[in-house]
Short mmCIF file of C-alpha atoms in Angstrom, two decimals:
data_model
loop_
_atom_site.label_atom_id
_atom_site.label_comp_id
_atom_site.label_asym_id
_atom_site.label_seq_id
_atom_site.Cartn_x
_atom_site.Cartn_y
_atom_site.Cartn_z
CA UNK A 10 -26.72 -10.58 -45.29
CA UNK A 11 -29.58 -9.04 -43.40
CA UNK A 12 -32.01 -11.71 -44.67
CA UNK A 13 -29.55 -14.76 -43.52
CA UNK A 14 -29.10 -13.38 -39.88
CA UNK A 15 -32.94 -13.32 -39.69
CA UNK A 16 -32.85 -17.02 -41.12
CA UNK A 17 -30.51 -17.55 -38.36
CA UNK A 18 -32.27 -15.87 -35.85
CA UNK A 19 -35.68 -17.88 -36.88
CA UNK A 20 -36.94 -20.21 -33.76
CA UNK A 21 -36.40 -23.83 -34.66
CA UNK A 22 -40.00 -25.08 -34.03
CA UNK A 23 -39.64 -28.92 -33.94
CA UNK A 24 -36.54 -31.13 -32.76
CA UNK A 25 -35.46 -34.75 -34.20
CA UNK A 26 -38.69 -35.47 -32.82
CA UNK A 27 -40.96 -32.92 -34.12
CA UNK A 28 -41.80 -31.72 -30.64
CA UNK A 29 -41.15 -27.96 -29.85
CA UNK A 30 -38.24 -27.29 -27.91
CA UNK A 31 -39.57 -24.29 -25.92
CA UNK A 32 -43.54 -24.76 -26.41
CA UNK A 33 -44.94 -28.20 -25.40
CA UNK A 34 -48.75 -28.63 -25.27
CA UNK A 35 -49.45 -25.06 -25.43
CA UNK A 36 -47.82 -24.04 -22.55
CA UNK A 37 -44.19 -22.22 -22.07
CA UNK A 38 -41.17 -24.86 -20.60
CA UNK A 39 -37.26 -23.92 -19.74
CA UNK A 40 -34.96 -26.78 -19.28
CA UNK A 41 -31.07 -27.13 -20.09
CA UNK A 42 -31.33 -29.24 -22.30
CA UNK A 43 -33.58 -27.80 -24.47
CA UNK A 44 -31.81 -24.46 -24.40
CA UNK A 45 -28.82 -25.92 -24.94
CA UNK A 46 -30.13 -27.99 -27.79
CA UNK A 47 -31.32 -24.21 -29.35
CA UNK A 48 -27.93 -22.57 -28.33
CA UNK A 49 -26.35 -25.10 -30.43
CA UNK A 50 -28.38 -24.89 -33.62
CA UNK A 51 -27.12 -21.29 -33.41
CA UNK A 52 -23.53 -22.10 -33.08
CA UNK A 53 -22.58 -19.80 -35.99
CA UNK A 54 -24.16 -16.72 -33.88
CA UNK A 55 -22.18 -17.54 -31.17
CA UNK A 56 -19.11 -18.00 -32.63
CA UNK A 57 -19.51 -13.99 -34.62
CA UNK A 58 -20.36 -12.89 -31.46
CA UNK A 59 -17.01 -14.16 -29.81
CA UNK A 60 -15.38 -12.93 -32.62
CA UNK A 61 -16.86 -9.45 -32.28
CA UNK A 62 -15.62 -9.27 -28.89
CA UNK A 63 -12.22 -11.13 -29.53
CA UNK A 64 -11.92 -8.17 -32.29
CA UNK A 65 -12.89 -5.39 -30.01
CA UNK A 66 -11.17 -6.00 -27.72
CA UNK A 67 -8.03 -6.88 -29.64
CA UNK A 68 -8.53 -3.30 -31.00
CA UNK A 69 -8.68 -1.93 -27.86
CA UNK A 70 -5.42 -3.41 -26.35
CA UNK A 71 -3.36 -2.21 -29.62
CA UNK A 72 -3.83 0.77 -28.15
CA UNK A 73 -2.64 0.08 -24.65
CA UNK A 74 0.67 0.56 -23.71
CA UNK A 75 3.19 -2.17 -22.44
CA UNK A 76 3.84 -1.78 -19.07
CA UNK A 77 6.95 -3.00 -16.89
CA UNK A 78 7.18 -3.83 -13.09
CA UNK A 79 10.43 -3.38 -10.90
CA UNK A 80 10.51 -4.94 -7.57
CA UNK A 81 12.98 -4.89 -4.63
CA UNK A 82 13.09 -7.12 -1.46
CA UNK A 83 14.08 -5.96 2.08
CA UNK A 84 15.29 -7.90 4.75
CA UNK A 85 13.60 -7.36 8.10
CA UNK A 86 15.37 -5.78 11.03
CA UNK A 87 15.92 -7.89 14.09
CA UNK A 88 16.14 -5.62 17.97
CA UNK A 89 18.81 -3.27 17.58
CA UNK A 90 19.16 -3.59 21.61
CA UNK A 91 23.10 -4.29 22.10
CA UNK A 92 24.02 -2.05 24.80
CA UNK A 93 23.96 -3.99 28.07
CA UNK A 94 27.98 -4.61 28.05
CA UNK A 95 27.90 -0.74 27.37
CA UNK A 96 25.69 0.11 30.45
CA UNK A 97 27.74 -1.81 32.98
CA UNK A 98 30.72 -0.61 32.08
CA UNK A 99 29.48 2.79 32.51
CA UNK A 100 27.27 2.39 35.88
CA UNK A 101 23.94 3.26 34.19
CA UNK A 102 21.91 -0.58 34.84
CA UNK A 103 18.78 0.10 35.65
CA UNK A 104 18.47 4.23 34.11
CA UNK A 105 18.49 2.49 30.30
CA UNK A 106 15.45 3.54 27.95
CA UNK A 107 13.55 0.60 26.74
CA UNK A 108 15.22 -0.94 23.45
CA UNK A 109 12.73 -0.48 20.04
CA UNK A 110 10.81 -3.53 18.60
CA UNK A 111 12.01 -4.61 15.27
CA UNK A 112 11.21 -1.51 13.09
CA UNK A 113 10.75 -3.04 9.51
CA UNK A 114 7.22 -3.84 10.74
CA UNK A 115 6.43 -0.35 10.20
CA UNK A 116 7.78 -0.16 6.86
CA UNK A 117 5.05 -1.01 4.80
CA UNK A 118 3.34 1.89 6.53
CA UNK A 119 6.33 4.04 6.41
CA UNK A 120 6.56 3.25 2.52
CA UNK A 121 2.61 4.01 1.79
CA UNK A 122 2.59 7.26 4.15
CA UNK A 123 1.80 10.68 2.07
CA UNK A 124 5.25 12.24 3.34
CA UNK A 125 7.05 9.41 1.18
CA UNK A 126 4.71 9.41 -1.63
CA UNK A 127 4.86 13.55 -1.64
CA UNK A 128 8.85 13.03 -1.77
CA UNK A 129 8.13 10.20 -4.60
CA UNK A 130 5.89 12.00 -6.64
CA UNK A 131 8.29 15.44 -6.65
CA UNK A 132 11.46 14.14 -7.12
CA UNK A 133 12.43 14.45 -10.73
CA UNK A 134 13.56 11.46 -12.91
CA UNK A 135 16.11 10.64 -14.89
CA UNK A 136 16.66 7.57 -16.80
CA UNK A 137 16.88 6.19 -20.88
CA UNK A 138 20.44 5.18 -22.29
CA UNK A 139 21.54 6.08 -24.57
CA UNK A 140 19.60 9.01 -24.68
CA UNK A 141 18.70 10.47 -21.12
CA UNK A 142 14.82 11.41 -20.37
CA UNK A 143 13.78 13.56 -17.45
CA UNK A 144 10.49 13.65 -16.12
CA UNK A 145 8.33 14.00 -12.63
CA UNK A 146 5.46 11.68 -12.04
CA UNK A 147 2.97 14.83 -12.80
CA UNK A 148 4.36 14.61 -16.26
CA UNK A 149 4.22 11.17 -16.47
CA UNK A 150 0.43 11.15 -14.99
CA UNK A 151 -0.25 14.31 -16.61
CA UNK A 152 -2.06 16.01 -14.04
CA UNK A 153 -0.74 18.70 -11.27
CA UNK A 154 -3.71 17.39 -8.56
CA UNK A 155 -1.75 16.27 -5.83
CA UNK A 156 -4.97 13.60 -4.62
CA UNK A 157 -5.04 12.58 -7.69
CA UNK A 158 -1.16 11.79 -8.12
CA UNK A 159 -1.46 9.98 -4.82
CA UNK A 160 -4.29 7.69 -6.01
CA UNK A 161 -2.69 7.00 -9.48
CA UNK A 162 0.89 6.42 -7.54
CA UNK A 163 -0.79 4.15 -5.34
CA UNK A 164 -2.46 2.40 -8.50
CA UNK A 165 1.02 1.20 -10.28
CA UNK A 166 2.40 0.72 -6.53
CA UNK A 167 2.29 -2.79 -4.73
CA UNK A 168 4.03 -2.95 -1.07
CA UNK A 169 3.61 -6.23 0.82
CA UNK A 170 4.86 -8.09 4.27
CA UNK A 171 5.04 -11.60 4.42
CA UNK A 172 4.32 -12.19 8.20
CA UNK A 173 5.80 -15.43 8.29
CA UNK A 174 9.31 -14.54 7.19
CA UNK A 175 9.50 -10.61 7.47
CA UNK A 176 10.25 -9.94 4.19
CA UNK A 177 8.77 -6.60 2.56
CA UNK A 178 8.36 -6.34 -1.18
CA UNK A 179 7.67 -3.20 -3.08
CA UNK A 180 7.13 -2.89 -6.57
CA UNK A 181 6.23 -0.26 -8.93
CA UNK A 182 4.92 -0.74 -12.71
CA UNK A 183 5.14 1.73 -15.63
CA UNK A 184 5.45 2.27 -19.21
CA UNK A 185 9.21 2.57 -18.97
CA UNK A 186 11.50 0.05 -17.53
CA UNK A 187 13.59 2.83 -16.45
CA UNK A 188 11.34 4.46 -14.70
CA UNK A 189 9.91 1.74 -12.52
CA UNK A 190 13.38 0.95 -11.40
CA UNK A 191 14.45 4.42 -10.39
CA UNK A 192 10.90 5.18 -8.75
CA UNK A 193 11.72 1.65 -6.44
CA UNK A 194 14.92 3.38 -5.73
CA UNK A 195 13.41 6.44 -4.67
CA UNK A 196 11.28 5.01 -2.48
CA UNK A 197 14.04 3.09 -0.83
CA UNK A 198 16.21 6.27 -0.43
CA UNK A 199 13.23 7.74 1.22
CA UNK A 200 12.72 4.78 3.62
CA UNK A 201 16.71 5.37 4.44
CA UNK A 202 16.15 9.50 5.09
CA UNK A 203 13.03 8.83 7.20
CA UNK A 204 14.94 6.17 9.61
CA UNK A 205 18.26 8.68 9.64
CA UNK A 206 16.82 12.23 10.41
CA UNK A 207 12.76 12.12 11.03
CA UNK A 208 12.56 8.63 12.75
CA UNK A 209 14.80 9.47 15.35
CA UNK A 210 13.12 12.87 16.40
CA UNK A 211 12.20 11.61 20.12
CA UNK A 212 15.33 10.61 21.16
CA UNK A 213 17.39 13.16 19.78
CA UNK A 214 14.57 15.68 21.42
CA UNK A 215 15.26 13.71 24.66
CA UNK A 216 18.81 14.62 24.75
CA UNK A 217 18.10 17.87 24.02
CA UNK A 218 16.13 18.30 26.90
CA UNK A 219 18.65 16.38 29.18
CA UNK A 220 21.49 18.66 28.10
CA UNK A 221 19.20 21.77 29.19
CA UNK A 222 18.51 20.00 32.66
CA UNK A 223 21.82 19.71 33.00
CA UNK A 224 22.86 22.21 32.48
CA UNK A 225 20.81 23.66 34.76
CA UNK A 226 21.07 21.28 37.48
CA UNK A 227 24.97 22.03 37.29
CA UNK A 228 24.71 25.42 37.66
CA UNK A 229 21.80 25.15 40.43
CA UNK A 230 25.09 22.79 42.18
CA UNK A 231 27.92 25.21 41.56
CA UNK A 232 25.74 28.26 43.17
CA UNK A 233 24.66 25.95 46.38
CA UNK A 234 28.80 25.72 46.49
CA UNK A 235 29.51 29.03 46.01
CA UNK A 236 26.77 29.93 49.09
CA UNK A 237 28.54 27.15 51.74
CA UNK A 238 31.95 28.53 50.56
CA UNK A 239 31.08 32.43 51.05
CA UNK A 240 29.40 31.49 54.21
CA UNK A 241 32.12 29.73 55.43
CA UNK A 242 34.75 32.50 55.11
CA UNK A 243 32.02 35.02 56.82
CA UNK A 244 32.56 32.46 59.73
CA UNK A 245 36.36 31.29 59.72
CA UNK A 246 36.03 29.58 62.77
CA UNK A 247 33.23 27.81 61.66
CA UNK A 248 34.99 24.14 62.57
CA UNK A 249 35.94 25.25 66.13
CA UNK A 250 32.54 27.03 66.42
CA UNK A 251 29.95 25.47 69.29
CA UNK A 252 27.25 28.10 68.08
CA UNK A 253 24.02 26.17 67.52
CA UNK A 254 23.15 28.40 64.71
CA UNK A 255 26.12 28.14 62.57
CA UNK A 256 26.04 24.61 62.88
CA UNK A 257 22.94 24.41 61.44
CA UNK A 258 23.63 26.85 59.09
CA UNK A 259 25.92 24.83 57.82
CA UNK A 260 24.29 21.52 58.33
CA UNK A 261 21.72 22.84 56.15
CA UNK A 262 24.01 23.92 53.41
CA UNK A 263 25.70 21.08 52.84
CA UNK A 264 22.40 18.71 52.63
CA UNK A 265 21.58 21.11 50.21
CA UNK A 266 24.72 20.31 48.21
CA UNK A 267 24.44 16.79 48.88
CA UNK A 268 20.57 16.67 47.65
CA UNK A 269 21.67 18.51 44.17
CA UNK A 270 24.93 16.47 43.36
CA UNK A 271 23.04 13.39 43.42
CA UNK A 272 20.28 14.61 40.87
CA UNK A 273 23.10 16.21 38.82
CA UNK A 274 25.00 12.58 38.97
CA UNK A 275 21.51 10.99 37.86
CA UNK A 276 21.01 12.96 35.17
CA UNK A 277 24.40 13.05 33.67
CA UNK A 278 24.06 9.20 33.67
CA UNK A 279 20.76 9.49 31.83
CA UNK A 280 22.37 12.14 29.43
CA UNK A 281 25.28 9.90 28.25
CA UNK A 282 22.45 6.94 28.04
CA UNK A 283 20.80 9.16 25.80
CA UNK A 284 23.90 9.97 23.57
CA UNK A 285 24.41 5.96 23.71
CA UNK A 286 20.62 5.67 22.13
CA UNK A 287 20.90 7.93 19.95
CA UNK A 288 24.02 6.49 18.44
CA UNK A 289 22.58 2.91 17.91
CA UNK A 290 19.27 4.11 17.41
CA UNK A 291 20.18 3.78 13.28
CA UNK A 292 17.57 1.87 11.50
CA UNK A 293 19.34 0.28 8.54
CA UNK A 294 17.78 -0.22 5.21
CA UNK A 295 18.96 -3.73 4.72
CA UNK A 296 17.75 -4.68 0.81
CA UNK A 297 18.14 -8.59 -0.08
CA UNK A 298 16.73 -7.31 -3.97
CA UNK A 299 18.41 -4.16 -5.05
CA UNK A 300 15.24 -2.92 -7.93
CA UNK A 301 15.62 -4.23 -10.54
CA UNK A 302 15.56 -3.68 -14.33
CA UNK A 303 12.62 -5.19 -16.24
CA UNK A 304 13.40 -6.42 -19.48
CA UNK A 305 10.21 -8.42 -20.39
CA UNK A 306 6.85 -6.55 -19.75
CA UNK A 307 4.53 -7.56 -17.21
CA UNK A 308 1.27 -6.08 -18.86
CA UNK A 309 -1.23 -6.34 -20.02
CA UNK A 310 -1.72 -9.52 -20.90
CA UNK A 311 -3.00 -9.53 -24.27
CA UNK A 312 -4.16 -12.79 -25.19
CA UNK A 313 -5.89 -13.99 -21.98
CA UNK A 314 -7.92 -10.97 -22.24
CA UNK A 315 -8.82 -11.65 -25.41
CA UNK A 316 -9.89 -15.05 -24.69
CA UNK A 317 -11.79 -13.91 -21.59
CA UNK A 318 -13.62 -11.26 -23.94
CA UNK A 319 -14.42 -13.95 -26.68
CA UNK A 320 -16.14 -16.26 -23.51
CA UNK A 321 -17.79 -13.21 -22.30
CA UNK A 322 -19.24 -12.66 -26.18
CA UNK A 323 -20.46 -15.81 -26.11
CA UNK A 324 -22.27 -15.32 -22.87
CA UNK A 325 -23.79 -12.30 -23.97
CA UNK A 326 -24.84 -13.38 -27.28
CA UNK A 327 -26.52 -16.86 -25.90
CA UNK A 328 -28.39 -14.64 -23.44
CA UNK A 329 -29.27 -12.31 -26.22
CA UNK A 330 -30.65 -15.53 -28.11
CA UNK A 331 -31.93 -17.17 -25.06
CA UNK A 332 -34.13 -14.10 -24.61
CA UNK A 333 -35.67 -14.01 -27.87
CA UNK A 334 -36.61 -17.61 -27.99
CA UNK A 335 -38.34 -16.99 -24.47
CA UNK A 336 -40.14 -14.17 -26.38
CA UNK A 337 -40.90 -15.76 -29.50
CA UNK A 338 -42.11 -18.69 -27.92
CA UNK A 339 -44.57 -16.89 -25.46
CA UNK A 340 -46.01 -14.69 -28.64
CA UNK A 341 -46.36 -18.39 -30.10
CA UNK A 342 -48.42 -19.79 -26.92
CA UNK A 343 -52.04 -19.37 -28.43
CA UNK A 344 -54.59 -20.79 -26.60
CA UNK A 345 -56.50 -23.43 -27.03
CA UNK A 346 -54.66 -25.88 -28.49
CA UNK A 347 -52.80 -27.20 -26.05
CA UNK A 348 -53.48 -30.99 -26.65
CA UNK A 349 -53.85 -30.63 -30.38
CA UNK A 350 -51.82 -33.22 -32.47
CA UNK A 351 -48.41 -32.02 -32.71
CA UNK A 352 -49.61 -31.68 -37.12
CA UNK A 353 -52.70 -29.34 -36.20
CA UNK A 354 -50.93 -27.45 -33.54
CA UNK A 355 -48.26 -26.61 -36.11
CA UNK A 356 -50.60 -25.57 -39.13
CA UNK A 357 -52.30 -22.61 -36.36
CA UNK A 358 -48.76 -21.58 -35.75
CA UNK A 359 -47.99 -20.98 -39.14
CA UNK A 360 -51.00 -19.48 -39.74
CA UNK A 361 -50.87 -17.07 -36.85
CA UNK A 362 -46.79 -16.32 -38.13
CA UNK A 363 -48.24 -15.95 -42.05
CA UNK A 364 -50.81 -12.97 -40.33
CA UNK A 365 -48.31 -11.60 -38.51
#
């Protein structure tokens, strides 16, 4: 066997011609067609080399798992700024908080944030039928490092926008079709709790702090009352009084009461603006694709890789052949006889290979 692959291997020293293919009047020469006049004289190396690979690699994949991808589609969310009927009816044009911009843009970045992937990676699974499997995803990567559950969560995770229509697709892909389906619905369900009770932080904090004003404003109000009223019975004839002093007392008072009702009235209109916001401040999930269930595996994709190895074994192995001609030949370039009949130059070179 040995002795026919170094047959095989042997440099061809003359073509149909009986010129050399690589060495030509002494002197080294590379051209395509020669090589691939050489490359093809060796097709049966090439061809066991692609099959070497082709084998390899076929060996290789056996041992892969399948693996399945579920994917969901969500629609994007137009302004969710309705309330204008709402804000003349109630007097408060021109107090209103600015509406939000469409907030699906953000959900690609909501969806690859580590707060969801945290939530992702530590809920616990469960899914099979008939018989039920639990697992988390540090079970299923096998590995309790929480950077590297992020980057191997982010590896079977693909979450894209299409800018032209809005549309936001996230997929997941795993060795169970269960489990890429309920991992898509756990991301979704964490989309929905971020937009329900973390999204809306600010404006819930900004009601918060209007119902403290308020309530300080009002009682700031009912005390500047209290003082116009108590001063008013310690002078009962306060409206027939021509006393410069009471007058001004009183004056002075009831600017005061004046000047504090109208900030109390502004703020109560920007408090029950607030509780307006806050009530149609609901992002909605909408989902055109609930996840869904994946029945025929996505990957790997077993026989194109197996053809791409058997091209790549050919590549090697005619660069592996390539090579040795080039070195052969150059080991063959004695000089001297460079313009030698083509009979004479080949008697020296089988001397010189006979002494080797």
């Amino acid at each position: 066997m040995f002795e026919k692959l170094k047959n095989a291997l042997r440099i061809r020293k003359s073509d149909t011609t009986g010129q050399n293919l690589i060495l030509r009047n002494g002197r080294l020469h590379l051209d395509i067609i020669s090589m691939g006049r050489y490359l093809f004289g060796n097709l049966r190396l090439l061809v066991f080399g692609a099959i070497v690979a082709m084998t390899m690699t076929g060996l290789i994949l056996c041992l892969v798992s399948d693996k399945y991808r579920s994917q969901a589609t969500i629609l994007p969310s137009g302004k969710t700024e309705n309330l204008s009927l709402l804000k003349e009816m109630a007097g408060l044009a021109g107090f209103g908080i600015e509406g939000n911009e469409s907030s699906s843009v953000l959900y690609p970045d909501i969806l690859s944030s580590r707060q969801i992937k945290e939530a992702v990676i530590n809920y616990r699974y469960s899914f099979g039928n008939p018989v039920q499997t639990e697992m988390t995803l540090k079970e299923y990567f096998d590995t309790s490092v929480n950077e590297h559950l992020l980057r191997k969560l982010e590896s079977i995770t693909s979450i894209d926008l299409d800018k032209s229509t809005g549309l936001i697709t996230i997929s997941v892909e795993t060795k169970y079709p269960e489990l890429s389906q309920a991992i898509v619905r756990r991301y979704l369900a964490e989309l929905e709790d971020y937009n329900m009770y973390r999204r809306r932080s600010s404006a819930r904090e900004r009601v918060v702090y209007l119902e403290r004003e308020l309530a300080q404003r009002e009682t700031e109000l009912r005390q500047a009352e209290d003082d116009l009223e108590q001063y008013q019975m310690a002078n009962r004839n306060w409206n027939m009084t021509s006393d410069p002093e009471i007058l001004s007392n009183l004056n002075r008072k009831k600017r005061e009461i004046m000047a504090k009702s109208e900030t109390y009235l502004f703020l109560r209109n920007q408090y029950d603006l607030a509780k307006l916001e806050v009530q149609k401040d609901i992002p909605i999930v909408r989902v055109l694709d609930n996840p869904s269930l994946p029945l025929v595996k996505s990957g790997p994709q077993r026989l194109l890789i197996t053809l791409l190895s058997g091209a790549i074994g050919v590549g090697i192995m005619s660069l592996f052949l390539i090579i040795l001609c080039i070195f052969r030949n150059s080991r063959e370039a004695v000089p001297g006889i460079a313009g030698m009949p083509v009979t004479a130059r080949r008697t020296i070179l089988e001397t010189e290979e006979v002494n080797r």
